[in-house]
Structures are given as C-alpha cells and as structure tokens.
Tab-separated table of C-alpha atoms in Angstrom:
chain	number	residue	atom	x	y	z
A	235	MET	CA	-36.005	-7.023	16.470
A	236	TRP	CA	-34.239	-7.647	13.177
A	237	THR	CA	-33.438	-11.174	12.036
A	238	LYS	CA	-30.142	-12.002	10.340
A	239	LYS	CA	-31.771	-12.496	6.969
A	240	GLU	CA	-33.792	-9.273	7.269
A	241	ARG	CA	-30.603	-7.382	8.035
A	242	VAL	CA	-28.783	-8.832	5.005
A	243	GLU	CA	-31.718	-8.335	2.665
A	244	ALA	CA	-32.191	-4.727	3.748
A	245	VAL	CA	-28.665	-3.707	2.726
A	246	LEU	CA	-28.899	-5.728	-0.493
A	247	ASN	CA	-31.964	-3.643	-1.302
A	248	GLY	CA	-30.001	-0.448	-0.716
A	249	GLU	CA	-31.603	0.234	2.658
A	250	LEU	CA	-30.103	0.841	6.088
A	251	ALA	CA	-30.748	-1.850	8.696
A	252	ASP	CA	-30.530	-1.474	12.462
A	253	ARG	CA	-26.800	-2.063	11.932
A	254	PRO	CA	-24.696	-3.493	9.099
A	255	PRO	CA	-24.676	-7.300	8.877
A	256	VAL	CA	-21.315	-8.625	10.056
A	257	SER	CA	-19.216	-11.750	9.631
A	258	ALA	CA	-15.646	-13.037	9.640
A	259	TRP	CA	-14.123	-16.278	8.412
A	260	ARG	CA	-10.980	-18.366	8.719
A	261	HIS	CA	-9.618	-21.718	7.632
A	262	PHE	CA	-9.874	-24.776	9.881
A	263	LEU	CA	-6.892	-26.710	8.604
A	264	GLU	CA	-7.472	-29.716	10.819
A	265	THR	CA	-10.915	-30.489	9.389
A	266	GLU	CA	-11.191	-28.919	5.937
A	267	HIS	CA	-9.801	-32.010	4.174
A	268	SER	CA	-11.239	-34.800	6.356
A	269	GLY	CA	-14.736	-35.058	4.923
A	270	ALA	CA	-17.959	-33.085	4.656
A	271	GLU	CA	-19.145	-33.745	8.197
A	272	ASP	CA	-15.923	-32.632	9.909
A	273	PHE	CA	-15.724	-29.484	7.800
A	274	ALA	CA	-19.404	-28.640	8.353
A	275	ASN	CA	-19.064	-29.180	12.101
A	276	SER	CA	-16.163	-26.709	12.235
A	277	MET	CA	-18.242	-24.080	10.457
A	278	LEU	CA	-21.244	-24.734	12.706
A	279	ALA	CA	-19.156	-24.520	15.889
A	280	PHE	CA	-17.605	-21.228	14.737
A	281	GLN	CA	-21.036	-19.816	14.030
A	282	LYS	CA	-22.412	-21.036	17.357
A	283	THR	CA	-19.612	-19.180	19.153
A	284	TYR	CA	-19.855	-15.851	17.303
A	285	ASP	CA	-23.404	-15.712	15.920
A	286	TRP	CA	-22.466	-13.920	12.686
A	287	ASP	CA	-25.216	-12.409	10.546
A	288	TYR	CA	-24.080	-14.454	7.548
A	289	VAL	CA	-21.738	-17.434	7.192
A	290	LYS	CA	-18.971	-17.585	4.605
A	291	ALA	CA	-18.104	-21.289	4.470
A	292	GLN	CA	-14.312	-21.478	4.239
A	293	ASN	CA	-13.854	-24.500	1.979
A	294	ARG	CA	-10.325	-25.739	1.378
A	295	ALA	CA	-8.850	-23.948	-1.599
A	296	THR	CA	-7.489	-27.114	-3.230
A	297	TYR	CA	-10.580	-29.148	-3.980
A	298	TYR	CA	-10.831	-27.843	-7.548
A	299	GLU	CA	-7.442	-29.216	-8.560
A	300	GLU	CA	-8.357	-32.532	-6.947
A	301	VAL	CA	-11.184	-32.861	-9.488
A	302	TRP	CA	-8.573	-33.124	-12.264
A	303	GLY	CA	-6.063	-35.229	-10.342
A	304	GLY	CA	-4.195	-32.649	-8.301
A	305	GLU	CA	-2.557	-34.009	-5.155
A	306	PHE	CA	-1.579	-32.213	-1.929
A	307	ASP	CA	0.303	-32.844	1.290
A	308	TYR	CA	-2.324	-32.286	3.955
A	309	GLU	CA	0.086	-33.382	6.676
A	310	ASP	CA	2.197	-30.252	6.338
A	311	TYR	CA	0.705	-26.864	5.475
A	312	ARG	CA	4.171	-25.337	5.964
A	313	GLY	CA	2.815	-22.433	7.958
A	314	GLY	CA	0.261	-21.415	5.340
A	315	VAL	CA	-3.421	-22.069	4.707
A	316	VAL	CA	-3.041	-23.950	1.413
A	317	ALA	CA	-1.514	-27.426	1.496
A	318	PRO	CA	1.528	-27.722	-0.785
A	319	CYS	CA	0.830	-29.248	-4.178
A	320	THR	CA	2.684	-32.510	-4.863
A	321	LYS	CA	1.102	-33.134	-8.286
A	322	ALA	CA	-0.320	-30.325	-10.427
A	323	PRO	CA	-2.914	-31.094	-13.137
A	324	ILE	CA	-1.186	-28.752	-15.618
A	325	THR	CA	2.591	-28.601	-15.971
A	326	CYS	CA	2.890	-27.923	-19.707
A	327	ALA	CA	0.803	-27.268	-22.821
A	328	ALA	CA	0.347	-30.999	-23.463
A	329	ASP	CA	-1.621	-31.299	-20.212
A	330	LEU	CA	-4.341	-28.929	-21.438
A	331	GLU	CA	-6.078	-31.710	-23.391
A	332	LYS	CA	-6.552	-33.604	-20.113
A	333	ILE	CA	-8.786	-30.865	-18.705
A	334	VAL	CA	-12.122	-32.353	-19.703
A	335	GLU	CA	-15.601	-31.674	-18.335
A	336	LYS	CA	-16.324	-33.568	-15.102
A	337	PRO	CA	-19.677	-34.442	-13.505
A	338	ALA	CA	-20.813	-32.782	-10.289
A	339	SER	CA	-20.805	-36.248	-8.721
A	340	VAL	CA	-16.990	-36.428	-8.773
A	341	ALA	CA	-15.835	-36.905	-5.173
A	342	PRO	CA	-14.292	-33.484	-4.326
A	343	LEU	CA	-17.362	-31.622	-5.615
A	344	ALA	CA	-19.893	-34.013	-4.087
A	345	GLU	CA	-18.131	-33.581	-0.743
A	346	GLN	CA	-18.537	-29.795	-0.856
A	347	VAL	CA	-22.203	-30.093	-1.842
A	348	GLU	CA	-22.807	-32.356	1.142
A	349	ALA	CA	-20.933	-29.951	3.426
A	350	ALA	CA	-23.113	-27.068	2.225
A	351	ARG	CA	-26.232	-29.142	2.865
A	352	LEU	CA	-25.098	-29.943	6.410
A	353	ILE	CA	-24.264	-26.318	7.173
A	354	VAL	CA	-27.598	-25.039	5.857
A	355	GLU	CA	-29.446	-27.767	7.745
A	356	GLY	CA	-27.528	-27.041	10.939
A	357	LEU	CA	-28.150	-23.290	10.860
A	358	GLY	CA	-31.754	-23.168	9.706
A	359	ASP	CA	-33.450	-20.663	7.457
A	360	ASP	CA	-32.514	-17.399	9.187
A	361	THR	CA	-28.731	-17.476	8.689
A	362	PRO	CA	-27.623	-16.767	5.106
A	363	VAL	CA	-24.914	-19.228	4.036
A	364	PHE	CA	-22.337	-18.400	1.336
A	365	PRO	CA	-20.070	-21.329	0.399
A	366	SER	CA	-16.975	-20.436	-1.592
A	367	ILE	CA	-16.521	-21.091	-5.291
A	368	PHE	CA	-13.535	-19.881	-7.299
A	369	CYS	CA	-14.024	-18.335	-10.722
A	370	PRO	CA	-13.025	-20.571	-13.671
A	371	ALA	CA	-9.857	-18.633	-14.527
A	372	ALA	CA	-8.744	-18.772	-10.884
A	373	VAL	CA	-9.286	-22.539	-10.916
A	374	PHE	CA	-7.209	-22.759	-14.102
A	375	GLN	CA	-4.501	-20.685	-12.428
A	376	LYS	CA	-4.429	-23.027	-9.443
A	377	MET	CA	-4.304	-26.071	-11.738
A	378	CYS	CA	-1.111	-24.587	-13.172
A	379	ALA	CA	0.287	-24.599	-9.598
A	380	VAL	CA	0.313	-20.800	-9.555
A	381	ASP	CA	-0.570	-19.242	-6.201
A	382	SER	CA	-3.730	-17.145	-6.261
A	383	ILE	CA	-2.828	-13.470	-6.553
A	384	GLY	CA	-3.398	-11.825	-3.181
A	385	ARG	CA	-2.299	-8.913	-1.054
A	386	TYR	CA	1.090	-10.301	-0.067
A	387	ARG	CA	2.084	-12.527	-2.966
A	388	PRO	CA	3.977	-11.124	-5.943
A	389	ALA	CA	2.391	-11.259	-9.378
A	390	THR	CA	4.516	-12.123	-12.378
A	391	ARG	CA	3.519	-12.421	-16.015
A	392	GLU	CA	6.174	-15.109	-16.397
A	393	ASP	CA	4.076	-17.783	-14.679
A	394	LEU	CA	2.693	-20.863	-16.449
A	395	MET	CA	-0.878	-19.625	-16.745
A	396	VAL	CA	-0.016	-16.358	-18.499
A	397	THR	CA	2.509	-18.168	-20.694
A	398	LEU	CA	-0.123	-20.674	-21.826
A	399	MET	CA	-2.616	-17.891	-22.497
A	400	LYS	CA	-0.114	-16.144	-24.754
A	401	GLU	CA	1.258	-19.221	-26.529
A	402	HIS	CA	-1.741	-21.587	-26.656
A	403	PRO	CA	-4.881	-19.434	-26.397
A	404	GLU	CA	-7.275	-21.829	-28.160
A	405	GLN	CA	-6.295	-24.785	-25.977
A	406	VAL	CA	-6.630	-22.580	-22.903
A	407	HIS	CA	-10.130	-21.565	-23.972
A	408	THR	CA	-11.075	-25.221	-24.410
A	409	ALA	CA	-9.810	-25.978	-20.911
A	410	LEU	CA	-11.635	-22.961	-19.475
A	411	ARG	CA	-14.878	-24.030	-21.144
A	412	ASN	CA	-14.577	-27.489	-19.599
A	413	ILE	CA	-13.750	-26.051	-16.191
A	414	THR	CA	-16.714	-23.677	-16.437
A	415	ARG	CA	-19.136	-26.440	-17.447
A	416	THR	CA	-17.882	-28.577	-14.585
A	417	LEU	CA	-18.317	-25.733	-12.090
A	418	ALA	CA	-21.748	-24.884	-13.539
A	419	GLY	CA	-22.968	-28.433	-12.895
A	420	TYR	CA	-21.512	-28.241	-9.403
A	421	ALA	CA	-23.147	-24.832	-8.874
A	422	ARG	CA	-26.567	-26.195	-9.745
A	423	GLU	CA	-26.124	-28.918	-7.113
A	424	LEU	CA	-25.017	-26.337	-4.545
A	425	VAL	CA	-28.127	-24.262	-5.206
A	426	LYS	CA	-30.295	-27.291	-4.401
A	427	THR	CA	-28.912	-27.395	-0.834
A	428	GLY	CA	-30.726	-24.181	0.064
A	429	ILE	CA	-27.715	-21.886	0.276
A	430	TYR	CA	-28.506	-18.177	0.253
A	431	GLY	CA	-25.600	-17.214	-1.967
A	432	VAL	CA	-21.995	-17.909	-2.916
A	433	PHE	CA	-18.712	-16.245	-2.086
A	434	TYR	CA	-17.400	-15.975	-5.649
A	435	ALA	CA	-13.620	-15.734	-5.430
A	436	ALA	CA	-12.340	-13.663	-8.332
A	437	THR	CA	-9.020	-13.657	-6.439
A	438	GLY	CA	-6.581	-11.083	-7.830
A	439	LEU	CA	-6.806	-11.771	-11.550
A	440	SER	CA	-7.799	-8.134	-12.127
A	441	ARG	CA	-4.699	-6.842	-10.389
A	442	THR	CA	-2.730	-4.145	-12.206
A	443	GLY	CA	0.466	-5.601	-13.636
A	444	TYR	CA	-0.835	-9.164	-13.980
A	445	LEU	CA	-3.386	-9.810	-16.731
A	446	THR	CA	-3.986	-6.904	-19.061
A	447	ARG	CA	-7.536	-5.607	-19.297
A	448	SER	CA	-7.929	-7.207	-22.726
A	449	GLU	CA	-6.641	-10.554	-21.424
A	450	TRP	CA	-9.029	-10.348	-18.514
A	451	GLU	CA	-11.913	-9.581	-20.874
A	452	GLU	CA	-10.972	-12.572	-23.024
A	453	PHE	CA	-10.023	-15.241	-20.487
A	454	VAL	CA	-11.885	-14.269	-17.300
A	455	ARG	CA	-15.090	-12.323	-17.824
A	456	PRO	CA	-16.928	-14.604	-20.326
A	457	TYR	CA	-16.521	-17.629	-18.087
A	458	ASP	CA	-17.583	-15.623	-15.032
A	459	MET	CA	-20.794	-14.703	-16.848
A	460	GLU	CA	-21.548	-18.337	-17.664
A	461	LEU	CA	-20.924	-19.572	-14.126
A	462	ILE	CA	-22.822	-16.711	-12.485
A	463	GLU	CA	-25.809	-17.573	-14.681
A	464	ALA	CA	-25.672	-21.179	-13.409
A	465	LEU	CA	-25.712	-19.928	-9.807
A	466	LYS	CA	-29.066	-18.155	-10.103
A	467	PRO	CA	-31.135	-17.462	-8.064
A	468	CYS	CA	-28.407	-17.345	-5.409
A	469	LYS	CA	-26.985	-14.038	-4.287
A	470	ILE	CA	-23.494	-13.511	-5.700
A	471	MET	CA	-20.808	-12.087	-3.396
A	472	VAL	CA	-17.697	-11.402	-5.485
A	473	HIS	CA	-14.355	-11.221	-3.683
A	474	ASP	CA	-11.646	-9.214	-5.441
A	475	CYS	CA	-8.281	-9.633	-3.709
A	476	GLY	CA	-4.933	-7.918	-3.359
A	477	ILE	CA	-3.258	-4.609	-4.048
A	478	TYR	CA	-4.307	-2.522	-7.071
A	479	CYS	CA	-7.088	-5.054	-7.673
A	480	ASN	CA	-9.378	-2.785	-9.746
A	481	PRO	CA	-12.749	-3.626	-8.176
A	482	GLU	CA	-14.296	-1.184	-10.630
A	483	TRP	CA	-13.985	-3.897	-13.298
A	484	PHE	CA	-16.852	-5.737	-11.580
A	485	ALA	CA	-19.245	-2.776	-11.324
A	486	ASP	CA	-21.298	-3.973	-14.302
A	487	TYR	CA	-21.330	-7.649	-13.309
A	488	PRO	CA	-24.801	-9.136	-12.565
A	489	ILE	CA	-23.920	-9.584	-8.889
A	490	ASP	CA	-25.286	-8.489	-5.535
A	491	ILE	CA	-22.232	-7.823	-3.349
A	492	LEU	CA	-18.655	-6.740	-4.038
A	493	HIS	CA	-15.988	-7.387	-1.417
A	494	TRP	CA	-12.558	-5.825	-1.878
A	495	PRO	CA	-9.674	-4.833	0.439
A	496	GLU	CA	-9.824	-1.079	0.799
A	497	SER	CA	-6.886	-1.373	3.215
A	498	ALA	CA	-4.619	-2.758	0.467
A	499	THR	CA	-2.485	-0.325	-1.531
A	500	GLY	CA	-4.057	1.141	-4.640
A	501	ASN	CA	-7.702	0.277	-3.930
A	502	PRO	CA	-10.700	2.620	-3.579
A	503	ALA	CA	-12.149	3.408	-0.170
A	504	LEU	CA	-15.311	1.606	0.836
A	505	ASP	CA	-17.247	4.854	1.233
A	506	SER	CA	-16.518	5.764	-2.399
A	507	ALA	CA	-18.844	2.952	-3.531
A	508	PRO	CA	-21.972	5.104	-4.080
A	509	GLY	CA	-20.096	6.959	-6.810
A	510	TRP	CA	-19.258	3.943	-8.970
A	511	LEU	CA	-20.829	0.707	-7.719
A	512	GLY	CA	-24.462	1.395	-8.545
A	513	ARG	CA	-26.962	-1.106	-7.140
A	514	ILE	CA	-24.235	-3.527	-5.902
A	515	THR	CA	-23.725	-3.620	-2.121
A	516	PRO	CA	-20.159	-2.915	-0.934
A	517	MET	CA	-18.580	-5.238	1.624
A	518	GLY	CA	-15.480	-5.156	3.815
A	519	GLY	CA	-14.074	-2.322	5.875
A	520	VAL	CA	-11.668	-3.890	8.387
A	521	ASP	CA	-8.032	-4.702	7.608
A	522	GLU	CA	-7.562	-8.446	8.169
A	523	ARG	CA	-3.836	-8.176	8.967
A	524	PRO	CA	-4.140	-7.287	12.689
A	525	PHE	CA	-6.107	-10.496	13.356
A	526	GLY	CA	-3.847	-13.102	14.916
A	527	GLN	CA	-1.406	-10.406	16.084
A	528	ASP	CA	-2.849	-9.879	19.582
A	529	GLN	CA	-4.396	-6.567	18.511
A	530	ALA	CA	-7.927	-6.783	19.886
A	531	ALA	CA	-8.098	-3.096	20.818
A	532	HIS	CA	-6.866	-1.986	17.398
A	533	ILE	CA	-9.385	-4.250	15.648
A	534	GLY	CA	-12.148	-2.639	17.668
A	535	GLU	CA	-10.909	0.824	16.660
A	536	LEU	CA	-10.779	-0.098	12.975
A	537	THR	CA	-14.317	-1.454	13.149
A	538	ARG	CA	-15.700	1.654	14.813
A	539	ALA	CA	-13.965	3.910	12.284
A	540	THR	CA	-15.551	2.028	9.382
A	541	LEU	CA	-18.997	2.080	10.970
A	542	LYS	CA	-18.708	5.831	11.481
A	543	LYS	CA	-17.725	6.635	7.892
A	544	MET	CA	-20.305	4.187	6.475
A	545	LYS	CA	-23.103	5.327	8.770
A	546	GLN	CA	-25.367	6.416	5.902
A	547	ILE	CA	-24.272	3.807	3.345
A	548	PRO	CA	-25.806	0.311	3.304
A	549	PHE	CA	-22.957	-2.224	3.365
A	550	MET	CA	-21.852	-5.571	4.761
A	551	LEU	CA	-19.147	-5.422	7.419
A	552	ALA	CA	-16.280	-7.902	7.236
A	553	PRO	CA	-12.504	-8.179	7.343
A	554	ASP	CA	-10.903	-7.400	3.988
A	555	CYS	CA	-9.925	-11.053	3.520
A	556	SER	CA	-9.762	-14.342	5.426
A	557	ILE	CA	-8.414	-13.850	8.943
A	558	SER	CA	-5.437	-15.687	10.400
A	559	VAL	CA	-5.814	-19.189	11.818
A	560	HIS	CA	-4.033	-17.739	14.876
A	561	THR	CA	-6.813	-15.211	15.534
A	562	THR	CA	-7.759	-15.180	19.206
A	563	HIS	CA	-11.169	-15.243	20.801
A	564	GLU	CA	-10.428	-11.816	22.275
A	565	GLU	CA	-9.770	-10.362	18.839
A	566	LEU	CA	-12.973	-11.813	17.402
A	567	MET	CA	-14.994	-10.570	20.346
A	568	ALA	CA	-13.486	-7.094	19.955
A	569	PHE	CA	-14.620	-7.125	16.331
A	570	TYR	CA	-18.041	-8.507	17.231
A	571	ARG	CA	-18.705	-6.062	20.078
A	572	ALA	CA	-17.590	-3.044	18.088
A	573	SER	CA	-19.792	-4.122	15.159
A	574	HIS	CA	-22.838	-4.089	17.427
A	575	GLU	CA	-22.199	-0.665	18.990
A	576	SER	CA	-24.337	2.338	18.177
A	577	VAL	CA	-22.602	4.879	15.954
A	578	SER	CA	-22.862	8.516	16.925
C-alpha cells in the first residue's frame, strides 16, 4: 500500500507509482483574510473531505501587496477571487523608492508562516504540503495594481509594470532586489514549518506578447534564481499560467515540478514533456474550466483521457489552474474517483 509521500516521491524520481498523485485546490474567500487559524482550518477541512495526495495551500493572492501598504476591500470580491485593490503600493515611478526590504516578521508574512505551520501540524508527515509563493516579478506586477496574467485576462505592454521597466529600469531592479530579499527571508521561515515544497507562482510573465524574452531574462529569471535558492531544500513546483505561456522557458530551472495549462491555447501537451522537460516532473492534465459548471461527467472523462495518455509517464495529476469557488462536491468526487481508476 503506497503512502501519499511515497507516491509523490516516486514520480519526482522519474518512476511510476501505483497511480499518479492527485490534488485540486480552490480559494476559500470567507476565511483566507481572517487570520492564520481560519485559513488553515479551511485547508484542513478540504483535505479531510477529499484526501488529496498533496495539498496546495491556496493563500490569498493579496498578502504580498499588504507587506508594502497595499489595501483591499475584503467585503466585496465582485464575483472574482482577488479582492479589489483600494490602495496600490506603486502608482508611479516616485513610489519605487518606497519598496524597501521588509523583515519576515511583518504581519502579512508572519500570518502565512503560522498558517503553513498549522496545516503541516494538522496533516502530519505523510501529506506533502505546498504553500503558495509568487515570484518576485509577479509580486512587483501586483504592487503596480496589474492583474496577474492568466488564461482569460488580456495582456498589454501598456501597463504600469512594463512602462516602469522600460523607463526606469535601475529603480525597478532596486525594487525587485528588495522584494526578493524580503521573500527570501519569508521563504526561510516557511521552510522551518516543515513544508514539503512550495507552489511557486510564475503566473503568466512568460506569455508571448507580454514581456519579451530579453525582458524576462533581465527582470524575472535572476530574481527567481535567488528566491529558489532560499527555498532549499524544499521541492519547487513552478506554476506557469495562461495562453501561449512558454513553459519551455523553465526547463533549465533548478526545480522539481512544472505545472502548466496544456488545455490553454498555444501550450504544449503534457505528454510531450519527456522530449523537452528533462528530469523535471510534469503536472496538470485536466482543464479547470468545467469545474463549477455542473459538469461532473465531463470532468471524469477528461481525467480518464489524461491518465490513459500519460500511462507510461510519471506525472502529478491536477487541474490546469485553481478551480472555481462554485465547484460542487459531485464534480470533485468525479475527479477523485476517475483519478483512482485503473487505466487499461
């Protein structure tokens, strides 16, 4: 009988397990901003219900901006999963000098460290836990009040972040260094909680038509390398998001897992990974869009199709991105049951 951790570690070592490790995750809007204990309890209850092989802790996506004074309206999510920003840390070039290094003890970061500790403690040693941490450039983007680039959202090079990179590159680098050092200190505290790894959100910064490859190499990659180093010895699960997201750009990163949406336009199929991903374990395989649409049967079919085509390839099974907060129990059980079926 395989344990959860044995199953995860087998595929990370390039070996087939009894079945691929499986998980899914969603936001819990009612508890994600009300303290570490409430957030941790939501994650623990979700895990108790579905018994996933690994837990991706779905932290609120706004806590980074809060570190530098960002403010949000948590009373009205306006139908989304990110509370609307009422005060952005960066609104113009003059604000860049305010982005100084912060200690890991600052309240928003300390809260997430405590939440990770509670989740790890509540689950025990056999369930790998991956709290989320955004890459430094994605944090900078959010501090400019620019929506993270994803599958559905348009990407424009006319936004504040790209404008600042073009017009004030040295000040942007100073801000990115301070963000990275802040996140590195936070990462070292996260590691102490006993987490197995981190869900490293690269978001869609690598998307075709947004940053150029040279911009990405200048403003994204170096800071990724510094933060990933601070996260050792944790396993690193990079999430690349959106259409035309170029997951190949991460193939030489010192990471363990690469998660990308094969169901989004312009992205490589999951079963192409052996040809270009090397030792890194691919992850994903199920379009997240049917979740929350009363499509339990279709979700089961998608899951079985992925398991069939990936039968001889070690991988981690998951939706291609966070699932809807309106996802039903029936849909999750369809995904869970299909993931546990034998593949002929």
